[in-house]
């Protein structure tokens, strides 16, 4: 049969537990609590992504997946779009996925998830789905979300499928080797937006994908980063709990593409939030925008907001922006970030007025 | 010959309904206990989608209906649904098929037994809504079992059979039903249908996923996305495994030949209806000097003209190919063993080459002892009608060829009914 075999694997150190898949026996009714105690999480909860995958050292995408899966509430089916996460975690005859997992193609993760959700409904209606609820979660990169997968995502949202779609946004086509996407920020170097003598990196701004999803008026939209892990987990749980589509835009640093040291991933994402380049918020139709975590702290105490250089300086893809002759571009970028932040402050109901 | 036994549920007991081809397919889907339907409207398939929407809206089906935002998403959604263990269906035509083609290969590669109704329509450009087989030929190598129907009755019968063939443990491949746009999709025919319960019994109830051996579990588990026994479906397989996985798919496609035959016979025992041996349907082929090979609705026209020529003593026959994939090479070689001249009718062409059916028939005949003269007629592009008069003139032309005993290289490829 095409595509399945999971090898039982034990650690080199025989005393350790073999890697376990997450099994929910039919009829099992167990709502897993949302737990933030790290010791408990480590000992009692299994991640959906097991060790042994081949994502790069320093990549934030596995962190997004692991943290998200620690907030799963029970039986969950995962869909991934084609991308780094898919190719590096499922090299046949192995898999790193401890949950039922499917990859269909690049642009259709949302449509595939919609079909799965519909099937779950139909099977339950006819007594063939022995679980109270089975959650459907998508992990897709920025290429599969902003660009080639936008239509399927929009269709899934419009039709109201009960699916949590988690975008891990590493801001370029990293799987094919760092090409610009609709999620690449302005002036970033990529291999298809090189820094030349005329054009200095990508000449267009990042598409406001989370706001596009807000415009769909689905039950839940949020931004997150794995550097703000408890915030991310809380949002994942909320996204699962709402009835209908939910969308989480998770920033996910790529040390290869962003050109930073592999041990700086968390720091880079922290600074993305500290500079308000990537504010943390959530949105529901009832509450509107609400700032969360560090972004709420910055709104309350604007002194905490750092200049954009603090985010750029760690990354080789922005190196040209820090040259004296490009001071004007840096200023422009700062103004762009400030304007967007001010706009968000006006819209966020929990921001001090 | 043995007298056929009385069918379990003979024609006179069956319910007669007046429906067009699209409605017939929708009705068959309704009876086949389909869990998920995802579709996008396109002429001439639209009535299927409308009809199924109505049946779902009226609570006559338990199915979830996904009004997808494109054919690409429709096929993607039923792949997802089938991966959970559901029975899933979609339908399309022409450009819609072209858009979903990427996912057709994935459905077959993942061995998901979905069913697709293709209401055959010409591909753009120029944009055209009428029938030819250019869309069907586009999906030729997608790994779908492809069955071409001749009538509305056969469309109904084949849709039900398609689920049975697809889900057969030795097949586990997607199946497409090919019905000519407008000629069948929008043409009323009085057909006989079975009661719902009988169709469900014929299919063995709701879909049951096959078992696969998984080392990790040390046991056989359902091939589906199941929280009880998680599997990864759709992995990356490189040069060390891709070939073997594809090989199992190729073998399954070959095995489906026998399953198509068996299902045809089983249907015959139940309803009294069958279509040749399920793979090919010959009409007075074995003692014919001239045999015309065709697919789909025009076979009826050709057969009626051939009948007239037969009455006048001409040894001519018709061979309808029902199963285009798997291609019944042995049946065709065997049935054409006495033919001296074979004319293959194609409703599409690969520009710069021949029609695809012609090439397959040529391959089947290459190893024959008695290799007949082979010509290719391209006809009916963009829905141009094949009239009985055109078939007559073709047969006259073929008689001339037969008398001469050879066909020049530059007239092997012929175009029927095109101006200038």
XYZ file of C-alpha atoms in Angstrom:
773
model
C 0.000 0.000 0.000
C 1.379 3.406 -0.947
C 2.985 5.431 1.667
C 2.771 3.875 5.134
C 5.110 2.184 7.469
C 6.187 3.262 10.873
C 9.280 1.689 12.307
C 9.319 1.169 16.032
C 12.322 3.116 17.241
C 14.083 2.987 20.520
C 16.655 5.434 21.693
C 20.333 4.527 21.615
C 20.108 4.523 25.380
C 18.058 1.402 26.035
C 16.609 2.649 29.313
C 14.549 5.353 27.571
C 10.976 4.866 26.383
C 10.600 4.012 22.729
C 8.966 6.762 20.724
C 5.242 6.428 21.070
C 2.440 7.342 18.746
C -0.563 9.026 20.336
C -3.304 6.437 20.454
C -6.941 7.109 21.287
C -8.843 3.855 21.464
C -12.337 3.942 19.932
C -14.850 5.369 22.317
C -12.179 6.864 24.541
C -13.514 10.111 25.991
C -10.691 12.094 27.398
C -10.380 15.835 27.091
C -6.717 16.600 27.610
C -6.233 19.616 29.907
C -4.358 22.678 28.715
C -1.236 22.371 30.810
C 1.587 24.888 31.237
C 3.668 23.052 33.817
C 6.760 22.159 31.795
C 7.648 19.164 33.909
C 4.151 17.748 33.534
C 4.077 18.542 29.828
C 7.343 16.732 29.303
C 6.406 13.666 31.314
C 2.697 13.295 30.653
C 2.009 14.729 27.251
C 3.354 13.486 23.977
C 4.108 15.779 21.106
C 2.644 15.083 17.677
C 6.135 15.322 16.230
C 8.600 12.686 17.369
C 12.384 12.968 17.394
C 14.354 11.800 14.383
C 12.940 14.192 11.801
C 15.335 15.984 9.501
C 14.409 19.627 9.913
C 17.488 21.863 10.134
C 19.036 22.612 13.505
C 17.663 25.994 14.499
C 14.449 25.741 12.491
C 11.441 27.075 14.366
C 8.818 25.085 12.475
C 9.132 21.941 14.655
C 8.751 24.210 17.687
C 5.499 25.562 16.276
C 4.242 22.024 15.690
C 5.365 20.620 19.038
C 3.957 23.515 21.056
C 0.721 23.458 19.104
C 0.351 19.715 19.605
C 0.920 20.048 23.348
C -2.271 22.102 23.299
C -4.311 19.498 21.373
C -7.400 18.459 23.294
C -7.791 14.884 22.046
C -7.928 12.893 18.803
C -6.478 15.101 16.070
C -5.786 14.603 12.381
C -2.969 16.705 10.950
C -2.711 17.905 7.367
C 0.433 19.501 6.044
C 0.993 21.302 2.778
C 4.038 20.450 0.715
C 7.042 22.187 2.227
C 10.023 21.775 4.540
C 7.914 20.377 7.344
C 6.353 17.745 5.118
C 9.456 16.535 3.284
C 11.675 16.501 6.354
C 9.342 14.621 8.683
C 7.995 11.816 6.501
C 10.776 10.315 4.463
C 9.467 6.870 3.557
C 9.570 4.355 5.198
C 9.786 6.587 8.277
C 7.537 9.179 9.797
C 7.927 11.525 12.734
C 4.202 11.983 13.157
C 2.602 10.481 16.231
C -0.892 11.416 15.044
C -2.863 10.522 11.912
C -1.189 12.642 9.264
C -1.745 13.362 5.599
C -0.005 15.320 2.906
C -1.879 15.852 -0.334
C -0.225 18.621 -2.359
C 1.127 22.146 -2.039
C -1.862 24.403 -2.595
C -4.663 22.278 -1.213
C -4.032 21.647 2.481
C -7.132 23.650 3.428
C -9.296 21.824 0.880
C -7.985 18.461 2.053
C -8.717 19.417 5.654
C -12.218 20.508 4.616
C -12.800 17.091 3.075
C -11.552 15.363 6.206
C -13.817 17.441 8.407
C -16.800 16.719 6.165
C -15.994 13.006 6.240
C -15.794 13.033 10.039
C -19.271 14.622 10.127
C -20.726 12.112 7.682
C -19.186 9.168 9.532
C -20.398 10.441 12.869
C -23.916 10.968 11.487
C -24.000 7.304 10.550
C -22.392 5.954 13.738
C -18.994 5.183 12.221
C -16.835 7.727 14.088
C -16.290 6.479 17.629
C -15.024 9.766 19.098
C -16.818 12.739 20.542
C -14.736 15.044 18.426
C -11.799 14.649 16.130
C -9.954 17.910 15.532
C -8.442 18.745 12.170
C -5.290 20.867 12.161
C -3.364 22.155 9.146
C 0.287 23.134 9.202
C 1.321 25.021 6.087
C 4.141 27.356 5.224
C 3.901 30.850 3.781
C 4.133 29.648 0.179
C 1.274 27.217 0.735
C -0.778 29.886 2.478
C -0.097 33.406 1.168
C 0.410 32.424 -2.440
C -0.475 29.124 -4.066
C -2.801 27.987 -1.279
C -4.727 31.224 -0.702
C -7.737 30.191 -2.799
C -8.204 26.873 -1.011
C -7.761 28.600 2.354
C -10.313 31.273 1.509
C -12.756 28.645 0.257
C -12.359 26.557 3.387
C -12.909 29.628 5.577
C -15.938 30.763 3.606
C -17.553 27.335 3.805
C -17.016 27.285 7.556
C -15.201 23.964 7.970
C -14.262 23.268 11.579
C -10.517 23.306 10.923
C -7.603 24.998 12.700
C -5.165 26.265 10.094
C -1.713 27.074 11.460
C 0.579 29.008 9.159
C 4.258 28.651 9.997
C 5.609 31.706 8.263
C 9.333 31.626 7.563
C 8.864 34.428 5.081
C 10.101 32.746 1.894
C 10.070 29.511 -0.088
C 12.668 27.846 2.096
C 12.077 24.287 0.901
C 13.242 25.168 -2.603
C 16.067 27.288 -1.235
C 14.989 30.798 -0.151
C 12.824 32.381 -2.859
C 10.562 35.347 -2.209
C 6.926 34.724 -1.275
C 3.953 36.925 -0.524
C 5.104 36.657 3.080
C 8.618 37.974 2.503
C 9.057 41.413 4.080
C 10.139 44.463 2.103
C 13.877 44.768 1.392
C 14.602 41.201 2.487
C 17.183 39.388 0.425
C 16.093 36.121 -1.156
C 17.454 34.266 -4.177
C 14.655 35.660 -6.337
C 14.793 39.109 -4.749
C 18.558 39.496 -4.631
C 20.282 42.622 -3.430
C 21.612 44.163 -6.646
C 22.908 47.531 -7.677
C 19.418 48.672 -8.700
C 16.998 46.583 -6.639
C 17.724 46.126 -2.950
C 15.950 42.915 -2.062
C 12.202 42.441 -2.283
C 10.536 45.678 -3.323
C 7.053 44.907 -1.949
C 5.624 44.626 1.545
C 4.443 41.451 3.231
C 0.826 40.575 2.554
C -1.321 41.067 5.722
C -2.473 37.455 5.712
C -3.960 37.336 9.202
C -6.023 40.430 8.451
C -7.219 38.826 5.243
C -8.449 35.977 7.420
C -10.060 38.456 9.839
C -11.902 39.866 6.812
C -13.417 36.400 6.313
C -15.027 36.893 9.744
C -14.227 33.353 10.853
C -14.583 32.593 14.592
C -10.932 32.956 15.532
C -7.749 34.535 14.132
C -4.476 35.055 15.995
C -0.780 35.679 15.563
C 1.849 33.839 17.568
C 5.498 32.844 17.778
C 7.135 29.849 19.439
C 9.239 32.322 21.443
C 6.011 33.219 23.244
C 5.142 29.617 23.860
C 2.365 29.829 26.419
C 0.622 32.447 24.297
C 0.890 30.158 21.282
C -0.499 27.176 23.166
C -3.416 29.169 24.552
C -4.265 30.359 21.070
C -4.089 26.876 19.608
C -6.511 25.628 22.238
C -8.889 28.505 21.534
C -8.636 27.824 17.828
C -9.591 24.200 18.419
C -12.438 25.063 20.727
C -14.280 27.453 18.440
C -16.879 25.957 16.189
C -15.712 26.698 12.671
C -12.512 27.768 10.966
C -9.650 29.227 12.979
C -6.412 30.664 11.680
C -3.134 31.155 13.516
C -0.316 33.030 11.886
C 2.863 31.792 13.591
C 6.130 33.480 12.763
C 8.740 30.788 12.287
C 12.355 31.782 11.860
C 14.531 29.992 9.317
C 18.179 30.405 10.173
C 19.229 29.259 6.695
C 17.061 31.760 4.892
C 17.134 34.617 7.379
C 20.879 34.210 7.654
C 21.304 34.036 11.418
C 23.067 31.682 13.806
C 21.025 28.604 14.604
C 20.983 29.356 18.336
C 19.362 32.755 17.707
C 15.977 31.526 16.467
C 14.088 32.268 19.667
C 15.861 35.610 20.095
C 15.026 36.716 16.541
C 11.348 35.915 17.001
C 11.341 37.635 20.387
C 12.756 40.749 18.767
C 10.186 40.542 15.932
C 7.581 41.061 18.635
C 9.614 43.565 20.704
C 10.036 45.831 17.669
C 6.324 45.497 16.793
C 7.359 44.075 13.424
C 5.189 41.104 14.328
C 2.647 42.055 17.031
C 0.852 39.350 18.987
C -2.918 39.585 18.897
C -6.084 37.610 18.605
C -9.381 38.436 17.028
C -12.889 37.105 17.312
C -16.024 38.581 15.732
C -17.304 39.388 19.227
C -14.205 40.962 20.761
C -12.441 42.445 17.790
C -8.662 42.758 18.082
C -7.072 42.010 21.447
C -3.336 42.383 22.029
C -1.713 39.526 23.889
C 1.464 38.688 25.765
C 4.459 40.933 25.020
C 2.549 43.122 22.569
C 0.019 43.978 25.258
C 2.910 44.859 27.581
C 4.373 47.153 24.910
C 1.001 48.826 24.406
C 0.835 49.513 28.137
C 4.439 50.604 28.337
C 5.588 52.013 24.958
C 9.149 52.335 26.299
C 9.488 48.577 25.786
C 9.160 49.003 22.018
C 12.522 48.512 20.329
C 13.703 50.082 17.071
C 13.434 47.892 13.958
C 17.247 47.556 13.712
C 17.096 45.344 16.749
C 15.207 42.766 14.662
C 17.159 43.333 11.449
C 20.666 43.317 12.869
C 20.655 39.618 13.713
C 19.824 38.607 10.143
C 22.022 38.516 7.068
C 19.015 38.939 4.767
C 18.731 42.564 5.939
C 22.474 43.293 6.124
C 22.319 45.866 3.302
C 19.766 47.898 5.220
C 22.249 48.669 7.946
C 24.764 50.252 5.562
C 25.006 54.030 5.957
C 23.952 54.674 2.317
C 20.647 52.836 2.920
C 19.677 54.823 5.993
C 16.658 56.192 4.100
C 15.311 52.665 3.473
C 15.681 51.774 7.115
C 13.746 54.918 8.036
C 10.979 53.968 5.634
C 10.772 50.515 7.142
C 10.593 51.957 10.656
C 7.760 54.260 9.574
C 5.903 51.353 8.011
C 6.154 49.316 11.211
C 5.157 52.304 13.371
C 2.123 53.104 11.242
C 0.912 49.511 11.317
C 1.442 49.338 15.074
C -0.439 52.606 15.656
C -3.238 51.305 13.506
C -3.385 48.093 15.529
C -3.397 50.072 18.792
C -6.419 52.038 17.562
C -8.237 48.806 16.706
C -7.280 46.720 19.730
C -9.951 47.127 22.386
C -7.567 46.251 25.234
C -4.906 48.778 24.238
C -4.738 51.817 26.560
C -6.347 54.779 24.815
C -24.694 -21.399 -25.703
C -26.151 -21.756 -22.263
C -29.423 -20.006 -21.720
C -28.879 -17.100 -19.308
C -30.363 -17.593 -15.906
C -33.142 -15.341 -14.742
C -31.690 -12.302 -12.999
C -32.221 -11.948 -9.281
C -34.063 -8.704 -9.847
C -35.238 -8.746 -13.462
C -35.968 -5.740 -15.603
C -39.746 -5.902 -15.152
C -39.395 -5.596 -11.375
C -37.047 -2.612 -11.638
C -38.288 0.928 -11.407
C -38.423 2.725 -14.766
C -37.481 6.407 -14.634
C -37.066 9.050 -17.311
C -33.800 10.840 -16.683
C -30.921 12.405 -18.542
C -27.364 11.140 -18.121
C -26.425 13.614 -15.416
C -29.512 12.771 -13.376
C -28.819 9.064 -13.812
C -25.334 9.470 -12.337
C -26.648 11.613 -9.481
C -29.273 8.952 -8.742
C -26.654 6.219 -8.717
C -24.508 8.274 -6.343
C -27.510 8.803 -4.093
C -28.013 5.039 -3.891
C -24.328 4.242 -3.359
C -24.160 5.500 0.214
C -21.631 8.199 -0.602
C -20.382 10.034 2.494
C -18.768 13.095 0.959
C -19.468 14.849 -2.324
C -17.278 17.785 -3.275
C -17.899 19.445 -6.599
C -17.752 22.583 -8.640
C -20.195 23.313 -11.446
C -19.152 23.165 -15.088
C -21.235 22.593 -18.200
C -22.268 19.870 -19.059
C -21.681 18.247 -15.667
C -23.637 20.860 -13.668
C -26.884 18.918 -13.383
C -25.095 16.221 -11.365
C -23.996 18.824 -8.818
C -27.413 20.469 -8.724
C -29.231 17.188 -8.340
C -26.957 16.001 -5.537
C -27.296 19.361 -3.767
C -31.057 18.942 -3.874
C -30.899 15.395 -2.522
C -28.691 16.549 0.363
C -30.864 19.606 1.005
C -33.969 17.404 1.170
C -32.292 15.031 3.595
C -32.500 12.139 1.160
C -28.782 11.461 1.566
C -26.625 11.451 4.667
C -23.754 12.861 2.593
C -21.847 16.022 3.333
C -21.891 18.224 0.254
C -18.899 20.523 -0.196
C -19.566 23.257 -2.733
C -15.871 23.654 -3.466
C -14.374 26.867 -4.796
C -12.617 25.025 -7.641
C -12.293 21.575 -9.127
C -8.793 21.396 -7.712
C -10.192 21.800 -4.221
C -13.085 19.438 -4.972
C -10.691 16.614 -5.825
C -8.431 17.564 -2.906
C -11.368 17.425 -0.510
C -12.488 13.979 -1.618
C -8.925 12.740 -1.294
C -9.022 13.975 2.320
C -12.439 12.423 2.877
C -11.420 9.075 1.414
C -8.307 9.080 3.587
C -10.573 9.104 6.655
C -12.383 6.051 5.307
C -15.348 7.756 3.697
C -16.887 6.937 0.320
C -16.355 10.042 -1.783
C -17.440 11.343 -5.180
C -16.903 14.287 -7.483
C -17.820 15.142 -11.055
C -16.425 17.489 -13.657
C -15.794 18.231 -17.334
C -13.139 19.692 -19.590
C -11.354 22.668 -17.970
C -12.425 21.467 -14.547
C -10.715 18.155 -15.172
C -7.639 19.972 -16.435
C -7.550 21.961 -13.199
C -7.879 18.913 -10.936
C -5.422 16.782 -12.864
C -2.601 17.281 -10.348
C -4.689 15.678 -7.637
C -5.841 12.777 -9.816
C -2.311 11.410 -9.707
C -2.275 11.844 -5.936
C -5.614 10.046 -5.473
C -4.292 7.042 -7.381
C -0.805 7.207 -5.856
C -2.281 7.228 -2.361
C -4.539 4.340 -3.422
C -7.746 6.094 -2.455
C -10.797 4.574 -4.133
C -12.692 7.747 -5.004
C -15.112 7.943 -7.909
C -15.095 10.713 -10.495
C -17.732 11.251 -13.160
C -16.297 12.989 -16.195
C -18.916 14.383 -18.530
C -16.639 14.544 -21.535
C -16.285 17.973 -23.110
C -13.749 19.539 -25.452
C -10.824 21.429 -23.955
C -10.251 25.124 -24.671
C -9.209 26.988 -26.840
C -11.419 27.837 -28.587
C -13.693 27.534 -25.603
C -16.456 25.066 -26.368
C -19.011 23.337 -24.174
C -19.705 20.309 -26.349
C -18.449 16.786 -26.382
C -15.214 15.250 -27.442
C -12.660 13.145 -25.613
C -9.792 15.608 -25.242
C -10.438 15.952 -21.510
C -10.517 12.191 -20.987
C -7.278 11.678 -22.875
C -5.669 14.321 -20.716
C -6.082 12.073 -17.660
C -5.027 8.921 -19.506
C -1.930 8.279 -17.391
C -3.297 9.507 -14.066
C -3.763 6.003 -12.650
C -7.562 6.114 -12.714
C -9.553 3.149 -13.927
C -11.401 4.807 -16.844
C -14.755 3.418 -18.010
C -16.541 4.871 -21.060
C -20.307 4.487 -21.244
C -22.554 4.397 -24.284
C -25.980 5.093 -22.840
C -27.739 6.731 -19.910
C -28.628 3.300 -18.567
C -24.990 2.321 -18.688
C -24.021 5.564 -16.928
C -26.302 4.626 -14.042
C -25.087 1.039 -13.929
C -21.421 1.958 -14.243
C -21.526 4.596 -11.513
C -22.639 1.975 -9.000
C -20.132 -0.526 -10.361
C -17.378 2.089 -10.113
C -17.545 2.144 -6.314
C -17.410 -1.639 -6.185
C -14.415 -1.805 -8.535
C -12.543 1.038 -6.816
C -13.002 -0.403 -3.339
C -12.185 -3.997 -4.259
C -9.312 -5.030 -1.943
C -7.160 -6.005 -4.911
C -7.777 -2.730 -6.720
C -7.966 0.231 -4.299
C -7.713 2.701 -7.136
C -9.858 5.654 -8.153
C -12.345 5.083 -10.961
C -13.689 7.560 -13.505
C -16.888 7.177 -15.483
C -16.776 8.875 -18.876
C -20.081 9.991 -20.307
C -20.357 12.098 -23.460
C -21.489 15.648 -22.743
C -24.946 16.607 -24.084
C -25.198 13.446 -26.222
C -25.877 11.614 -22.965
C -25.695 14.146 -20.143
C -28.641 16.179 -21.443
C -30.540 13.447 -23.277
C -33.585 11.866 -21.654
C -33.689 8.131 -21.616
C -36.039 5.701 -19.935
C -33.842 3.624 -17.665
C -34.378 0.928 -15.081
C -33.101 1.457 -11.591
C -32.809 -0.761 -8.562
C -34.251 -0.101 -5.115
C -31.803 1.714 -2.785
C -31.367 -1.257 -0.498
C -30.373 -3.537 -3.336
C -27.665 -1.151 -4.482
C -26.351 -0.919 -0.945
C -26.228 -4.715 -0.723
C -24.487 -4.938 -4.079
C -21.807 -2.603 -2.715
C -21.528 -4.561 0.506
C -22.756 -1.627 2.611
C -20.783 1.524 3.430
C -17.122 1.729 2.440
C -14.744 -0.400 4.463
C -11.080 0.611 4.294
C -8.603 -2.152 3.499
C -6.192 -3.521 6.070
C -2.487 -2.808 5.797
C 0.365 -4.397 7.652
C 2.227 -1.833 9.763
C 5.431 -2.963 11.483
C 5.070 -0.513 14.342
C 1.738 -1.978 15.449
C 2.719 -5.580 14.737
C -0.738 -6.074 13.262
C -2.922 -5.186 10.344
C -4.641 -1.840 10.675
C -7.199 0.056 8.610
C -5.643 2.132 5.854
C -7.149 5.405 7.011
C -6.508 8.433 9.212
C -7.545 6.885 12.490
C -6.787 8.230 15.986
C -6.800 4.612 17.198
C -3.937 3.606 14.889
C -2.240 6.709 13.510
C -0.712 6.367 10.052
C 1.130 8.799 7.842
C -0.388 9.019 4.379
C 1.319 10.959 1.609
C 4.950 10.592 2.651
C 7.955 11.638 0.641
C 9.343 8.573 -1.156
C 12.574 8.957 -3.078
C 14.535 6.742 -5.450
C 14.804 4.029 -2.810
C 11.045 3.405 -2.551
C 9.090 5.441 -5.142
C 9.504 2.819 -7.870
C 8.204 -0.046 -5.717
C 5.207 1.979 -4.555
C 4.420 2.851 -8.171
C 4.909 -0.788 -9.097
C 2.208 -1.897 -6.659
C -0.097 0.649 -8.282
C 0.700 -0.674 -11.763
C -0.004 -4.234 -10.618
C -3.292 -3.169 -9.014
C -4.343 -1.561 -12.295
C -3.642 -4.807 -14.136
C -5.595 -6.750 -11.511
C -8.551 -4.427 -11.947
C -9.208 -6.001 -15.382
C -10.489 -9.138 -13.738
C -12.464 -7.170 -11.164
C -14.189 -5.117 -13.874
C -15.208 -8.370 -15.605
C -16.448 -9.929 -12.355
C -18.434 -6.861 -11.365
C -19.993 -6.773 -14.843
C -21.061 -10.402 -14.407
C -22.322 -9.854 -10.902
C -24.376 -6.905 -12.122
C -25.719 -9.092 -14.876
C -26.798 -11.766 -12.427
C -28.553 -9.105 -10.366
C -30.134 -6.941 -13.071
C -29.961 -8.862 -16.327
C -27.765 -6.138 -17.835
C -24.134 -6.410 -18.876
C -21.805 -4.638 -21.236
C -19.789 -7.158 -23.198
C -17.296 -8.700 -20.815
C -17.073 -5.403 -18.936
C -13.921 -4.359 -20.754
C -14.981 -4.513 -24.416
C -18.311 -4.914 -26.131
C -18.065 -6.495 -29.583
C -20.818 -6.392 -32.180
C -20.353 -9.040 -34.907
C -16.620 -8.676 -34.716
C -15.367 -12.226 -34.979
C -16.384 -12.915 -38.594
C -15.764 -9.362 -39.826
C -13.250 -8.239 -42.442
C -13.664 -4.644 -41.368
C -13.914 -3.684 -37.694
C -14.575 -0.192 -36.397
C -13.253 0.456 -32.889
C -14.887 3.246 -30.885
C -15.715 4.512 -27.398
C -18.720 6.245 -25.909
C -22.082 7.346 -27.268
C -21.229 7.392 -30.981
C -20.912 3.621 -30.897
C -24.713 3.445 -31.083
C -24.779 5.417 -34.326
C -21.953 3.346 -35.800
C -23.602 0.081 -34.799
C -26.932 1.023 -36.391
C -25.209 1.834 -39.704
C -23.085 -1.311 -39.498
C -26.274 -3.319 -39.002
C -27.587 -2.043 -42.374
C -24.356 -2.994 -44.118
C -24.459 -6.405 -42.485
C -27.960 -6.906 -43.896
C -26.462 -6.223 -47.330
C -23.854 -8.894 -46.656
C -20.793 -6.796 -45.830
C -18.603 -8.393 -43.196
C -18.264 -5.413 -40.880
C -18.407 -5.164 -37.105
C -17.984 -2.756 -34.222
C -15.803 -3.121 -31.159
C -16.595 -0.773 -28.326
C -13.880 -0.205 -25.755
C -15.565 0.250 -22.380
C -12.477 0.075 -20.196
C -9.939 2.509 -21.572
C -7.715 2.072 -18.516
C -6.805 -0.660 -17.888
C -6.568 -1.119 -21.638
C -7.814 -4.642 -22.500
C -5.002 -5.411 -24.882
C -5.475 -9.187 -24.965
C -9.237 -9.017 -25.538
C -8.723 -6.602 -28.378
C -5.964 -8.601 -30.040
C -8.053 -11.709 -29.680
C -11.274 -10.204 -31.040
C -9.499 -8.612 -33.994
C -7.591 -11.740 -34.969
C -9.677 -12.305 -38.109
C -10.052 -8.667 -39.151
C -8.269 -7.466 -42.267
C -8.915 -3.792 -41.775
C -9.404 -1.984 -38.470
C -10.570 1.619 -38.280
C -10.094 3.289 -34.896
C -12.345 6.243 -34.105
C -10.875 8.934 -31.874
C -12.751 11.972 -30.605
C -9.487 13.788 -29.854
C -6.003 13.917 -31.225
C -2.529 14.572 -29.972
C -1.480 17.126 -32.599
C 1.609 15.831 -34.336
C 0.571 12.253 -33.637
C -2.581 10.116 -33.773
C -5.599 9.633 -31.560
C -4.770 7.939 -28.274
C -7.145 4.987 -28.790
C -5.518 4.314 -32.170
C -2.111 4.116 -30.570
C -3.347 1.692 -27.925
C -5.054 -0.510 -30.504
C -1.891 -0.427 -32.641
C 0.102 -1.580 -29.634
C -2.383 -4.390 -28.993
C -2.204 -5.534 -32.626
C 1.539 -5.281 -33.136
C 2.137 -8.778 -31.832
C -0.808 -10.336 -33.686
C -0.019 -13.035 -36.186
C -2.460 -11.572 -38.655
C -1.714 -7.899 -38.423
C -4.596 -5.994 -40.061
C -4.424 -2.703 -41.956
C -4.973 0.040 -39.374
C -6.438 3.489 -39.975
C -7.365 6.287 -37.578
C -10.449 8.485 -37.957
C -10.531 11.687 -35.967
C -14.133 12.878 -35.662
C -16.540 14.908 -33.594
C -14.125 17.524 -32.204
C -15.917 20.212 -30.222
C -19.175 18.267 -30.355
C -19.522 17.972 -34.146
C -22.182 15.374 -34.795
C -21.331 11.997 -36.243
C -24.284 11.372 -38.593
C -25.250 7.967 -39.997
C -24.366 9.391 -43.418
C -20.805 10.072 -42.264
C -20.487 6.538 -40.931
C -21.768 5.206 -44.296
C -19.225 7.194 -46.254
C -16.535 5.945 -43.891
C -17.559 2.340 -44.439
C -17.566 2.905 -48.235
C -14.071 4.324 -47.956
C -12.941 1.337 -45.874
C -14.376 -1.069 -48.470
C -12.205 0.641 -51.070
C -9.159 0.267 -48.829
C -9.900 -3.398 -48.315
C -10.245 -4.000 -52.058
C -6.907 -2.336 -52.712
C -5.390 -4.306 -49.848
C -3.242 -1.477 -48.561
C -3.392 2.083 -47.221
C -0.821 4.708 -48.113
C 1.125 6.113 -45.200
C -0.202 9.643 -45.725
C -3.865 8.605 -45.494
C -3.687 6.492 -42.385
C -4.837 9.462 -40.344
C -8.223 10.720 -41.548
C -10.518 13.502 -40.437
C -14.222 12.893 -40.591
C -16.637 15.763 -41.121
C -14.178 18.638 -41.122
C -14.486 21.399 -43.756
C -11.746 22.528 -46.111
